[in-house]
Short mmCIF file of C-alpha atoms in Angstrom, two decimals:
data_model
loop_
_atom_site.label_atom_id
_atom_site.label_comp_id
_atom_site.label_asym_id
_atom_site.label_seq_id
_atom_site.Cartn_x
_atom_site.Cartn_y
_atom_site.Cartn_z
CA MET P 1 -53.44 13.83 -22.45
CA GLU P 2 -51.95 11.55 -20.15
CA ARG P 3 -52.85 11.84 -16.72
CA ALA P 4 -50.37 12.96 -14.32
CA ARG P 5 -49.30 10.18 -11.77
CA PRO P 6 -49.80 10.66 -8.12
CA LEU P 7 -46.66 11.21 -5.92
CA PRO P 8 -45.26 8.15 -3.64
CA GLY P 9 -46.89 8.49 -0.53
CA ARG P 10 -44.39 8.89 2.82
CA ARG P 11 -45.20 5.33 3.71
CA ARG P 12 -44.00 3.98 0.56
CA ILE P 13 -40.73 6.45 0.27
CA LEU P 14 -39.44 5.17 4.05
CA LYS P 15 -39.98 1.41 2.73
CA GLY P 16 -38.17 2.36 -0.02
CA ALA P 17 -35.21 3.67 1.92
CA ALA P 18 -35.73 0.85 4.21
CA LEU P 19 -35.01 -1.71 1.54
CA ALA P 20 -32.10 0.34 0.19
CA ALA P 21 -30.24 0.34 3.23
CA LEU P 22 -30.91 -3.35 4.32
CA PRO P 23 -27.79 -5.52 2.46
CA TYR P 24 -25.38 -3.11 4.34
CA THR P 25 -26.94 -3.51 7.66
CA LEU P 26 -26.37 -7.13 6.97
CA LEU P 27 -22.81 -6.90 5.94
CA PRO P 28 -20.27 -8.28 8.94
CA ASP P 29 -17.87 -5.57 9.65
CA ALA P 30 -14.17 -6.06 8.30
CA ARG P 31 -12.88 -7.24 11.76
CA ALA P 32 -14.90 -7.70 14.72
CA GLY P 33 -14.37 -4.96 17.10
CA ALA P 34 -12.06 -3.11 14.75
CA GLN P 35 -11.42 0.51 15.24
CA PRO P 36 -10.86 2.88 12.21
CA GLN P 37 -7.33 2.55 10.66
CA THR P 38 -5.37 6.06 10.88
CA VAL P 39 -2.07 5.58 8.84
CA ASP P 40 1.56 5.36 10.32
CA TYR P 41 2.62 8.25 7.46
CA PRO P 42 0.39 11.60 6.91
CA LEU P 43 0.75 11.73 3.76
CA ALA P 44 -0.92 8.56 2.79
CA GLU P 45 -4.56 7.25 2.37
CA TRP P 46 -5.79 4.15 4.05
CA GLN P 47 -6.36 1.28 1.19
CA PRO P 48 -6.26 -1.95 3.84
CA ALA P 49 -5.04 -5.16 2.74
CA THR P 50 -7.34 -8.16 3.55
CA ALA P 51 -5.78 -9.77 6.85
CA SER P 52 -5.40 -12.52 5.11
CA ASN P 53 -2.58 -11.41 3.40
CA TYR P 54 -0.36 -10.23 6.02
CA THR P 55 0.79 -11.34 9.51
CA ALA P 56 -0.59 -9.34 12.73
CA SER P 57 2.42 -8.24 14.74
CA ASN P 58 3.71 -5.46 17.53
CA ARG P 59 6.75 -4.46 15.66
CA PRO P 60 8.89 -3.00 16.78
CA ALA P 61 8.63 -4.69 19.85
CA THR P 62 8.02 -8.03 18.44
CA HIS P 63 10.86 -7.42 15.52
CA THR P 64 12.95 -4.61 14.96
CA ILE P 65 12.25 -2.66 11.57
CA ASP P 66 16.00 -2.20 9.98
CA ARG P 67 15.49 -1.90 6.02
CA VAL P 68 13.07 -0.78 3.64
CA VAL P 69 12.65 -2.65 0.47
CA ILE P 70 11.58 -1.07 -2.89
CA HIS P 71 9.24 -2.96 -5.46
CA VAL P 72 7.40 -2.12 -8.69
CA THR P 73 4.09 -3.42 -8.85
CA GLN P 74 4.34 -4.90 -12.34
CA THR P 75 0.68 -3.35 -12.63
CA GLU P 76 -1.39 -0.18 -12.53
CA TYR P 77 -1.86 1.15 -9.08
CA VAL P 78 -5.49 0.31 -8.35
CA LYS P 79 -4.85 -3.47 -9.54
CA ALA P 80 -1.95 -3.59 -7.25
CA LEU P 81 -4.62 -2.41 -4.39
CA THR P 82 -7.17 -4.66 -5.44
CA ILE P 83 -4.46 -7.65 -4.98
CA PHE P 84 -3.71 -7.09 -1.85
CA GLN P 85 -7.42 -6.79 -0.90
CA ASN P 86 -7.80 -10.61 -2.65
CA PRO P 87 -7.58 -13.33 0.25
CA GLN P 88 -6.34 -15.48 -2.61
CA LYS P 89 -3.21 -13.67 -3.82
CA LYS P 90 -1.02 -14.09 -0.24
CA VAL P 91 0.65 -10.77 -1.03
CA SER P 92 0.94 -7.48 0.59
CA ALA P 93 3.04 -4.46 0.89
CA HIS P 94 3.03 -1.40 3.93
CA TYR P 95 2.97 1.12 0.93
CA VAL P 96 1.90 1.49 -2.76
CA VAL P 97 3.38 4.77 -4.65
CA ARG P 98 1.19 5.73 -7.63
CA SER P 99 2.87 7.18 -10.86
CA MET P 100 1.49 9.91 -12.04
CA ASP P 101 1.22 11.89 -8.84
CA GLY P 102 3.45 10.25 -6.24
CA HIS P 103 0.42 9.41 -3.88
CA ALA P 104 0.80 6.51 -1.42
CA ALA P 105 -1.82 4.27 0.00
CA GLN P 106 -0.86 2.59 3.42
CA CYS P 107 -2.28 -1.05 2.99
CA VAL P 108 -0.71 -2.75 5.94
CA ARG P 109 -0.03 -1.15 9.06
CA GLU P 110 4.11 -0.52 9.82
CA SER P 111 3.74 -2.61 13.03
CA ASP P 112 2.30 -5.67 11.15
CA VAL P 113 4.10 -7.80 8.66
CA ALA P 114 3.51 -7.25 5.21
CA TRP P 115 4.09 -10.41 3.06
CA HIS P 116 5.95 -8.62 0.09
CA ALA P 117 9.68 -10.02 0.19
CA GLY P 118 9.65 -13.74 -0.55
CA ASN P 119 12.01 -14.07 2.42
CA TRP P 120 10.47 -14.22 5.98
CA ASP P 121 13.16 -12.70 7.83
CA TYR P 122 13.34 -9.84 5.54
CA ASN P 123 9.42 -9.39 5.92
CA THR P 124 9.61 -9.52 9.69
CA HIS P 125 12.54 -6.73 9.69
CA SER P 126 11.11 -4.42 6.63
CA ILE P 127 8.89 -2.04 5.28
CA GLY P 128 7.57 -2.78 1.98
CA VAL P 129 6.98 -0.13 -0.81
CA GLU P 130 5.71 -0.79 -3.72
CA HIS P 131 5.54 1.71 -7.00
CA GLU P 132 3.50 1.67 -9.98
CA GLY P 133 4.94 0.87 -13.11
CA TRP P 134 6.83 -1.78 -15.10
CA VAL P 135 10.64 -2.65 -14.54
CA ASP P 136 11.20 -2.09 -18.46
CA GLN P 137 9.11 0.88 -18.78
CA PRO P 138 11.19 3.84 -16.66
CA GLY P 139 8.59 6.76 -18.10
CA TYR P 140 6.22 5.44 -14.59
CA PHE P 141 9.48 6.51 -12.34
CA THR P 142 8.08 10.02 -12.57
CA ASP P 143 9.30 12.82 -10.75
CA ALA P 144 6.36 13.07 -8.73
CA LEU P 145 6.86 9.22 -7.89
CA TYR P 146 10.34 9.76 -6.93
CA GLU P 147 10.21 12.83 -4.76
CA ARG P 148 7.32 11.29 -2.60
CA SER P 149 8.35 7.75 -2.13
CA ALA P 150 11.77 9.33 -1.27
CA ARG P 151 9.36 11.73 1.79
CA LEU P 152 7.68 8.42 2.63
CA THR P 153 11.29 6.48 2.91
CA ALA P 154 12.78 9.23 4.74
CA SER P 155 10.00 9.28 6.95
CA VAL P 156 9.98 5.47 8.01
CA CYS P 157 13.88 5.79 8.40
CA ASP P 158 13.83 8.92 10.69
CA ARG P 159 11.06 6.79 12.80
CA TYR P 160 12.68 3.34 13.50
CA GLY P 161 16.67 5.06 12.78
CA ILE P 162 17.46 3.03 9.96
CA PRO P 163 20.61 4.55 7.95
CA LYS P 164 19.50 6.12 4.88
CA ASP P 165 21.68 4.35 2.75
CA ARG P 166 22.06 1.06 -0.14
CA ALA P 167 22.82 -1.16 2.80
CA HIS P 168 19.27 -0.73 4.37
CA ILE P 169 17.27 0.85 1.18
CA ILE P 170 17.28 -2.22 -1.02
CA GLY P 171 15.52 -3.83 -3.80
CA HIS P 172 13.60 -6.89 -4.31
CA HIS P 173 16.06 -8.19 -6.03
CA GLU P 174 18.49 -7.88 -3.25
CA VAL P 175 16.56 -9.80 -1.56
CA PRO P 176 18.12 -13.52 -0.53
CA GLY P 177 16.44 -16.28 -2.25
CA THR P 178 13.75 -13.85 -4.45
CA ASP P 179 13.25 -14.43 -8.29
CA HIS P 180 12.12 -10.88 -8.43
CA THR P 181 14.30 -8.37 -10.59
CA ASP P 182 12.26 -5.11 -9.13
CA PRO P 183 12.96 -2.39 -9.23
CA GLY P 184 15.02 -2.95 -11.91
CA PRO P 185 17.89 -1.20 -13.97
CA ASN P 186 15.95 1.63 -14.93
CA TRP P 187 15.17 2.61 -11.37
CA ASP P 188 17.80 5.53 -10.53
CA TRP P 189 19.33 4.56 -7.25
CA GLY P 190 21.50 7.31 -6.98
CA ARG P 191 18.46 9.75 -7.48
CA TYR P 192 16.65 8.26 -4.81
CA LEU P 193 19.08 8.27 -1.96
CA ARG P 194 19.98 11.70 -2.82
CA LEU P 195 16.28 12.73 -2.31
CA VAL P 196 15.93 9.98 0.62
CA ASN P 197 18.88 12.43 2.43
CA THR P 198 17.50 15.97 1.71
CA VAL P 199 13.75 15.86 1.97
#
């Protein structure tokens, strides 16, 4: 019969807890003096992009915000968030909307300039909203995605006095100089604008 092993003493437990916590105490803060971020859109969760992938600003004091640019990620929701958190990628958007349930993550404060449009003038004057999916796979454009995204876009338009029309809510493919095709031919603009104007 095996003898019972002695229980670890209090000192050993405390030493183990201290060692387990040590790596976390050595990690630097994400930003020196940074305060916990709150979202600009109350139904979004904060999933910050790395500061290397956007330009800190004070919009609308520094630049008016006069349009919303609609994007499609060409990848999965979680992967899009990971890309925005990778300093090597040099890209971000203000929001990412998940396909299955329309859940929104905010990655860049609306006061800051996200690098989403590929055109500096459009970046400085717009809010970028990414949608999980692929332009050639319309199944990603679910009812929940359209409805929740429309609510987000309507909120942005209301806060900045942006008209809720196709001249001010545009696709990435409409940005001058872009080689992107999103949101693509499967995006239902009529439906989306109706939702933006009725939520």
